[in-house]
Coordinates of C-alpha atoms in Angstrom, one line a residue:
M1 CA 0.0 0.0 -0.5
V2 CA 1.3 3.3 -0.9
R3 CA 0.7 6.0 2.3
F4 CA 0.9 10.0 1.0
R5 CA 1.9 12.5 3.6
P6 CA 1.6 16.1 2.8
L7 CA 4.7 18.0 4.3
D8 CA 4.5 21.5 5.5
A9 CA 4.6 24.3 2.2
W10 CA 7.9 26.6 1.4
I11 CA 7.3 30.0 1.1
D12 CA 8.2 31.0 -2.8
P13 CA 10.2 33.9 -3.2
R14 CA 8.6 34.9 -6.0
G15 CA 4.8 34.7 -4.4
G16 CA 3.0 31.8 -3.0
S17 CA 3.9 28.8 -1.3
I18 CA 5.7 25.7 -2.6
E19 CA 3.5 22.1 -2.1
R20 CA 5.6 19.0 -0.9
I21 CA 4.4 15.4 -0.4
N22 CA 5.8 12.3 1.0
I23 CA 4.9 8.9 -1.0
D24 CA 6.1 5.6 0.7
N25 CA 5.3 2.1 -0.9
G26 CA 7.3 0.4 2.3
I27 CA 10.2 -0.4 0.1
I28 CA 11.1 3.1 -1.1
A29 CA 10.0 6.4 -1.0
I30 CA 10.0 9.8 -2.9
E31 CA 9.5 13.5 -1.4
V32 CA 7.9 15.7 -4.5
L33 CA 7.9 19.2 -4.9
S34 CA 5.4 21.2 -6.8
L35 CA 8.4 23.5 -7.7
G36 CA 10.3 22.1 -10.8
G37 CA 8.7 18.8 -10.6
I38 CA 12.0 18.2 -8.7
I39 CA 12.5 15.1 -6.5
R40 CA 14.4 16.2 -3.4
S41 CA 14.1 13.2 -1.6
L42 CA 14.3 9.4 -2.9
W43 CA 14.7 6.7 -0.2
T44 CA 16.0 3.5 -0.8
P45 CA 17.1 0.1 1.3
D46 CA 21.1 -0.9 1.5
R47 CA 22.1 -4.2 1.7
E48 CA 21.3 -4.1 6.0
G49 CA 17.8 -2.9 5.0
E50 CA 18.9 0.4 6.3
R51 CA 17.0 3.1 4.0
S52 CA 18.9 6.6 3.1
N53 CA 18.0 9.4 0.7
I54 CA 20.3 8.8 -2.5
V55 CA 19.7 12.2 -4.2
L56 CA 21.2 15.3 -3.6
G57 CA 18.7 18.2 -2.8
C58 CA 18.0 21.6 -0.8
D59 CA 16.1 22.9 2.2
S60 CA 14.5 25.9 0.8
A61 CA 12.8 27.1 -2.5
S62 CA 15.3 29.6 -2.0
D63 CA 18.2 27.9 -2.5
Y64 CA 16.6 25.8 -5.3
L65 CA 16.0 28.7 -7.1
T66 CA 19.5 30.1 -6.4
Q67 CA 21.6 27.1 -7.8
Q68 CA 22.4 26.0 -11.5
A69 CA 22.7 22.7 -11.1
H70 CA 18.7 21.8 -12.0
L71 CA 18.8 19.6 -8.7
G72 CA 15.9 16.8 -8.9
A73 CA 14.2 18.7 -11.0
I74 CA 12.3 18.2 -14.8
A75 CA 14.2 20.0 -17.4
G76 CA 12.7 20.8 -20.9
R77 CA 11.1 22.1 -22.7
Y78 CA 14.2 21.1 -24.7
A79 CA 16.6 19.2 -22.2
N80 CA 20.6 19.2 -23.0
R81 CA 21.7 21.7 -25.8
I82 CA 20.4 23.6 -28.8
A83 CA 23.2 25.4 -30.8
G84 CA 23.5 29.1 -30.7
A85 CA 19.5 29.1 -29.1
K86 CA 17.9 29.0 -32.2
L87 CA 15.8 26.5 -34.4
S88 CA 14.4 26.5 -38.4
H89 CA 11.2 25.2 -39.3
Q90 CA 9.5 25.0 -42.4
G91 CA 11.3 28.4 -43.5
S92 CA 11.0 30.0 -40.2
D93 CA 14.0 31.2 -37.8
I94 CA 12.8 30.8 -34.1
I95 CA 15.6 32.8 -31.2
L96 CA 15.5 30.5 -27.9
D97 CA 16.6 31.8 -24.7
N98 CA 20.7 32.0 -24.7
N99 CA 21.4 31.1 -20.9
H100 CA 24.8 29.0 -21.4
Q101 CA 27.8 29.4 -24.0
D102 CA 25.5 30.9 -26.7
N103 CA 23.4 27.8 -26.5
C104 CA 19.9 27.5 -25.0
L105 CA 20.8 24.7 -22.4
H106 CA 17.4 22.4 -20.6
G107 CA 14.8 25.3 -22.3
G108 CA 16.3 28.5 -21.1
K109 CA 17.1 30.3 -17.6
E110 CA 13.2 29.7 -16.7
G111 CA 13.1 26.4 -17.9
F112 CA 10.7 23.6 -16.4
N113 CA 13.0 23.2 -13.4
R114 CA 12.0 26.9 -12.4
K115 CA 7.8 26.7 -13.2
Q116 CA 5.5 26.2 -10.4
W117 CA 3.9 23.0 -11.3
H118 CA 0.3 21.7 -10.3
I119 CA 0.3 18.4 -8.1
G120 CA -2.2 16.1 -7.5
Q121 CA -2.4 12.3 -6.3
L122 CA -2.4 8.7 -7.7
S123 CA -3.2 5.6 -6.3
D124 CA 0.7 4.6 -6.2
G125 CA 2.1 8.3 -6.6
V126 CA 1.7 11.8 -7.9
R127 CA 0.7 13.7 -10.9
L128 CA 2.4 16.9 -12.1
S129 CA 0.9 19.1 -14.2
L130 CA 1.9 22.3 -16.6
L131 CA 1.1 24.5 -19.3
S132 CA 4.2 26.4 -20.6
A133 CA 2.8 29.4 -22.8
D134 CA 3.7 30.3 -26.6
G135 CA 6.6 32.1 -26.9
D136 CA 8.2 30.7 -23.1
M137 CA 11.9 31.0 -23.0
G138 CA 11.2 31.3 -27.3
F139 CA 9.5 28.3 -27.8
P140 CA 6.7 27.8 -30.0
G141 CA 3.0 26.5 -29.0
N142 CA 1.4 26.4 -26.0
C143 CA 2.6 23.0 -24.2
T144 CA 0.7 21.2 -22.0
V145 CA 2.7 18.8 -19.5
Q146 CA 1.9 15.8 -17.6
L147 CA 4.3 14.3 -15.3
D148 CA 4.0 11.2 -13.1
Y149 CA 6.1 9.8 -10.3
R150 CA 4.9 6.1 -9.3
L151 CA 6.3 3.5 -6.7
V152 CA 6.0 -0.1 -8.2
A153 CA 7.7 -2.5 -5.4
N154 CA 11.4 -1.0 -5.7
N155 CA 11.0 0.6 -8.9
L156 CA 10.4 4.3 -9.3
Y157 CA 9.0 5.1 -13.0
V158 CA 8.7 8.6 -14.5
E159 CA 6.1 9.1 -16.7
I160 CA 6.1 12.3 -19.1
L161 CA 3.5 13.1 -21.7
A162 CA 3.2 16.6 -23.6
V163 CA 1.3 18.4 -26.7
S164 CA 1.5 21.3 -28.2
D165 CA -0.4 23.6 -30.3
R166 CA 2.2 24.5 -32.9
A167 CA 5.2 22.5 -34.2
C168 CA 8.0 22.3 -31.4
P169 CA 10.9 20.7 -30.1
I170 CA 10.2 18.6 -26.7
S171 CA 12.7 16.8 -24.6
L172 CA 12.6 15.9 -20.6
T173 CA 14.2 14.6 -18.5
Q174 CA 14.6 14.3 -14.9
H175 CA 18.0 15.7 -13.6
S176 CA 18.5 14.0 -10.6
Y177 CA 22.0 13.8 -8.8
F178 CA 22.2 10.1 -7.4
N179 CA 24.9 9.0 -4.5
L180 CA 24.1 5.7 -3.9
Q181 CA 26.0 5.8 -0.6
G182 CA 23.5 8.0 0.8
S183 CA 23.1 10.7 2.9
S184 CA 26.9 10.0 4.2
G185 CA 28.3 10.4 0.7
I186 CA 30.6 13.0 -0.1
T187 CA 31.8 11.5 -3.7
N188 CA 31.0 9.5 -6.3
H189 CA 34.4 8.0 -6.9
N190 CA 33.8 4.3 -5.6
H191 CA 30.5 4.2 -8.1
L192 CA 30.5 1.3 -10.7
L193 CA 28.6 2.3 -14.0
S194 CA 28.2 0.3 -16.5
S195 CA 26.0 0.5 -19.7
P196 CA 26.1 -2.5 -23.2
S197 CA 25.8 1.1 -24.9
R198 CA 28.2 1.1 -27.6
H199 CA 27.8 4.5 -29.4
Y200 CA 28.2 7.9 -27.8
L201 CA 28.1 11.4 -29.0
Q202 CA 31.8 13.4 -29.5
C203 CA 30.6 16.8 -29.2
N204 CA 32.7 20.0 -29.3
E205 CA 33.7 22.1 -26.5
Q206 CA 30.6 23.7 -25.8
G207 CA 28.4 20.1 -25.4
I208 CA 27.0 20.5 -29.3
P209 CA 27.4 17.4 -31.4
T210 CA 29.6 16.7 -34.1
E211 CA 29.5 12.7 -34.8
I212 CA 28.6 9.7 -33.7
A213 CA 31.3 7.9 -32.1
K214 CA 31.8 4.1 -31.0
V215 CA 32.9 3.4 -27.5
D216 CA 35.9 1.2 -28.3
G217 CA 39.1 2.0 -27.4
T218 CA 38.2 5.0 -25.2
I219 CA 37.7 5.6 -21.5
L220 CA 33.7 5.8 -22.6
D221 CA 33.7 2.1 -23.2
L222 CA 31.2 0.8 -20.0
R223 CA 30.3 -2.8 -21.3
Q224 CA 32.7 -4.0 -18.5
G225 CA 32.1 -1.8 -15.9
Q226 CA 34.2 1.3 -14.9
T227 CA 34.4 3.3 -11.5
M228 CA 33.5 7.0 -11.5
A229 CA 37.1 7.3 -10.3
E230 CA 38.6 6.0 -13.4
I231 CA 36.2 7.8 -15.7
Q232 CA 37.3 10.8 -14.4
Q233 CA 41.1 10.6 -14.3
G234 CA 40.4 9.2 -17.8
L235 CA 39.2 12.8 -18.8
A236 CA 40.2 15.2 -16.0
H237 CA 42.2 17.2 -19.0
T238 CA 39.1 17.9 -21.3
A239 CA 36.8 20.4 -21.5
T240 CA 34.3 18.5 -19.2
K241 CA 36.5 17.8 -16.6
G242 CA 35.2 14.2 -16.5
I243 CA 32.0 12.5 -17.8
D244 CA 29.2 14.6 -19.5
H245 CA 28.5 12.9 -22.3
C246 CA 25.5 11.6 -24.4
Y247 CA 25.2 7.9 -25.1
L248 CA 22.5 6.3 -27.5
T249 CA 20.4 3.4 -26.1
G250 CA 19.8 1.8 -29.4
N251 CA 15.9 2.1 -28.5
T252 CA 14.1 3.2 -32.1
D253 CA 10.6 2.2 -30.6
S254 CA 9.4 4.5 -28.2
K255 CA 6.4 2.4 -27.3
E256 CA 9.3 -0.4 -25.3
L257 CA 11.8 -0.2 -22.4
T258 CA 15.2 -0.9 -22.9
Y259 CA 17.9 -1.5 -20.2
F260 CA 20.6 1.3 -20.6
G261 CA 22.5 0.6 -17.8
A262 CA 23.1 0.4 -13.9
L263 CA 24.8 2.3 -11.3
S264 CA 25.7 0.6 -8.4
D265 CA 28.0 1.2 -4.8
A266 CA 29.7 -2.0 -3.0
T267 CA 30.2 0.3 0.0
S268 CA 26.2 0.4 0.8
G269 CA 25.2 -2.6 -1.7
R270 CA 22.9 -0.2 -3.5
K271 CA 22.2 -1.0 -7.3
M272 CA 19.8 1.4 -9.1
S273 CA 19.0 -0.1 -13.2
L274 CA 17.9 2.4 -15.4
Y275 CA 15.4 0.8 -18.2
T276 CA 13.8 3.6 -20.7
N277 CA 12.2 4.6 -24.1
Q278 CA 14.3 7.4 -25.2
P279 CA 16.8 7.4 -27.8
S280 CA 20.0 8.1 -25.3
V281 CA 20.8 8.8 -21.7
Q282 CA 23.4 12.0 -21.0
I283 CA 25.8 11.0 -18.2
Y284 CA 27.0 13.2 -15.7
G285 CA 29.4 13.1 -13.2
A286 CA 28.7 16.5 -11.2
N287 CA 32.1 17.8 -12.5
F288 CA 31.2 21.6 -11.9
L289 CA 28.8 21.4 -8.5
H290 CA 31.4 22.6 -6.2
G291 CA 29.7 25.4 -4.0
T292 CA 26.2 24.4 -4.8
I293 CA 24.0 24.9 -1.5
G294 CA 22.7 21.5 -0.8
K295 CA 20.7 20.3 2.7
H296 CA 21.6 21.6 6.0
G297 CA 23.2 24.9 4.1
D298 CA 26.6 22.5 3.4
K299 CA 28.3 23.1 0.3
L300 CA 28.2 20.5 -2.4
A301 CA 31.3 19.5 -3.6
S302 CA 32.4 18.7 -7.4
Y303 CA 32.0 14.4 -8.3
Q304 CA 29.4 14.5 -5.1
G305 CA 26.6 12.4 -7.6
V306 CA 26.0 11.2 -10.9
C307 CA 22.9 12.0 -13.4
L308 CA 21.5 9.4 -15.6
E309 CA 19.0 11.7 -17.9
P310 CA 17.4 9.8 -20.5
Q311 CA 16.1 12.0 -23.3
Q312 CA 15.8 13.1 -27.1
L313 CA 20.0 13.9 -28.4
P314 CA 21.4 17.5 -27.6
D315 CA 20.6 19.6 -30.6
G316 CA 18.3 17.0 -32.5
P317 CA 16.2 20.1 -33.8
N318 CA 19.2 21.4 -35.6
Q319 CA 20.7 18.0 -37.1
P320 CA 17.8 15.7 -38.1
H321 CA 20.2 13.3 -39.1
L322 CA 20.5 12.1 -35.6
P323 CA 18.6 9.5 -33.9
G324 CA 15.3 10.0 -31.9
K325 CA 12.5 12.3 -33.0
S326 CA 13.1 16.1 -31.8
W327 CA 10.4 17.7 -33.3
F328 CA 6.6 17.1 -32.8
E329 CA 4.0 18.5 -35.0
A330 CA 1.1 19.9 -33.4
G331 CA -1.3 18.1 -31.7
E332 CA 1.3 15.4 -31.7
V333 CA 2.1 13.6 -28.6
Y334 CA 5.3 13.5 -26.8
H335 CA 5.8 10.2 -24.5
H336 CA 8.8 9.6 -22.2
I337 CA 8.8 6.3 -19.8
S338 CA 11.9 5.4 -17.7
R339 CA 11.8 2.9 -14.9
Y340 CA 14.7 3.5 -11.9
Q341 CA 14.9 -0.3 -10.5
F342 CA 16.8 -0.3 -7.0
D343 CA 18.5 -3.5 -5.5
T344 CA 20.7 -4.6 -3.6
F345 CA 23.8 -7.1 -3.1

């Protein structure tokens, strides 16, 4: 049985209040905010059966609105980067919000992570909804979004539907930073990351894709599993200062879930496996997290968490040769579903 517990609301410094709700099915539990669709906490058991929070978060709306790391939030209207903060569709040029190195990142400076969502209850979770108006951060069309977080046994389901009344690129992702050591975790170095993915996107120094490459013979080959420390050491002298790369899932049928990979921690015995219907997953090692305010007012450190972000491909709207589906016509439904499975070993 899933139990629901409303928590004391937070004051939104922009006006109004932020709703908070705790959902617990006896195995795993989450705290969800109406701000940004944020998962503030996610409790899962370790090998001893002791539950602990495994995601990074903040203690106030002000702290969430101050940070730029998208902690636990939904990124959109288009996750990741759009080159030059510009689009072209059927002969029309579209100018987007330019918020990161001359690009539009995660939907712009006032993206979905900063929006106030409406929140309601499901039998096994919560449903959040949002209306993004025509012209929001430059994106065309009134876009209606529905986000479900559901707890089923040891699984967290994230399902997102969206539709716009004008042709528009849509790609939404859940941007939690995971640290499977629990509340005591201060680094991701000992986390083991594995994935059967054979291809990733090579990008320029601004994170814009230049070609699809094979992982063979590179530090980005995760098929046998590597620790985050090994990966970071191999990428320390690159522009990304660690892993911040987009892997292809090979999923060409958005109706089916594909196994992408797993993150595990030998200290706690926790393992998280990701299944998704999205064509790619961006893996980010929190390389530039240093100084972000977390819970208890503590400053978070770089490499303190790991993001696994299922999504359409970065700059997909400007590079139609890339896999996936970036543009959605008026009335066409965007559908994202991902399953995070939590086990112990």
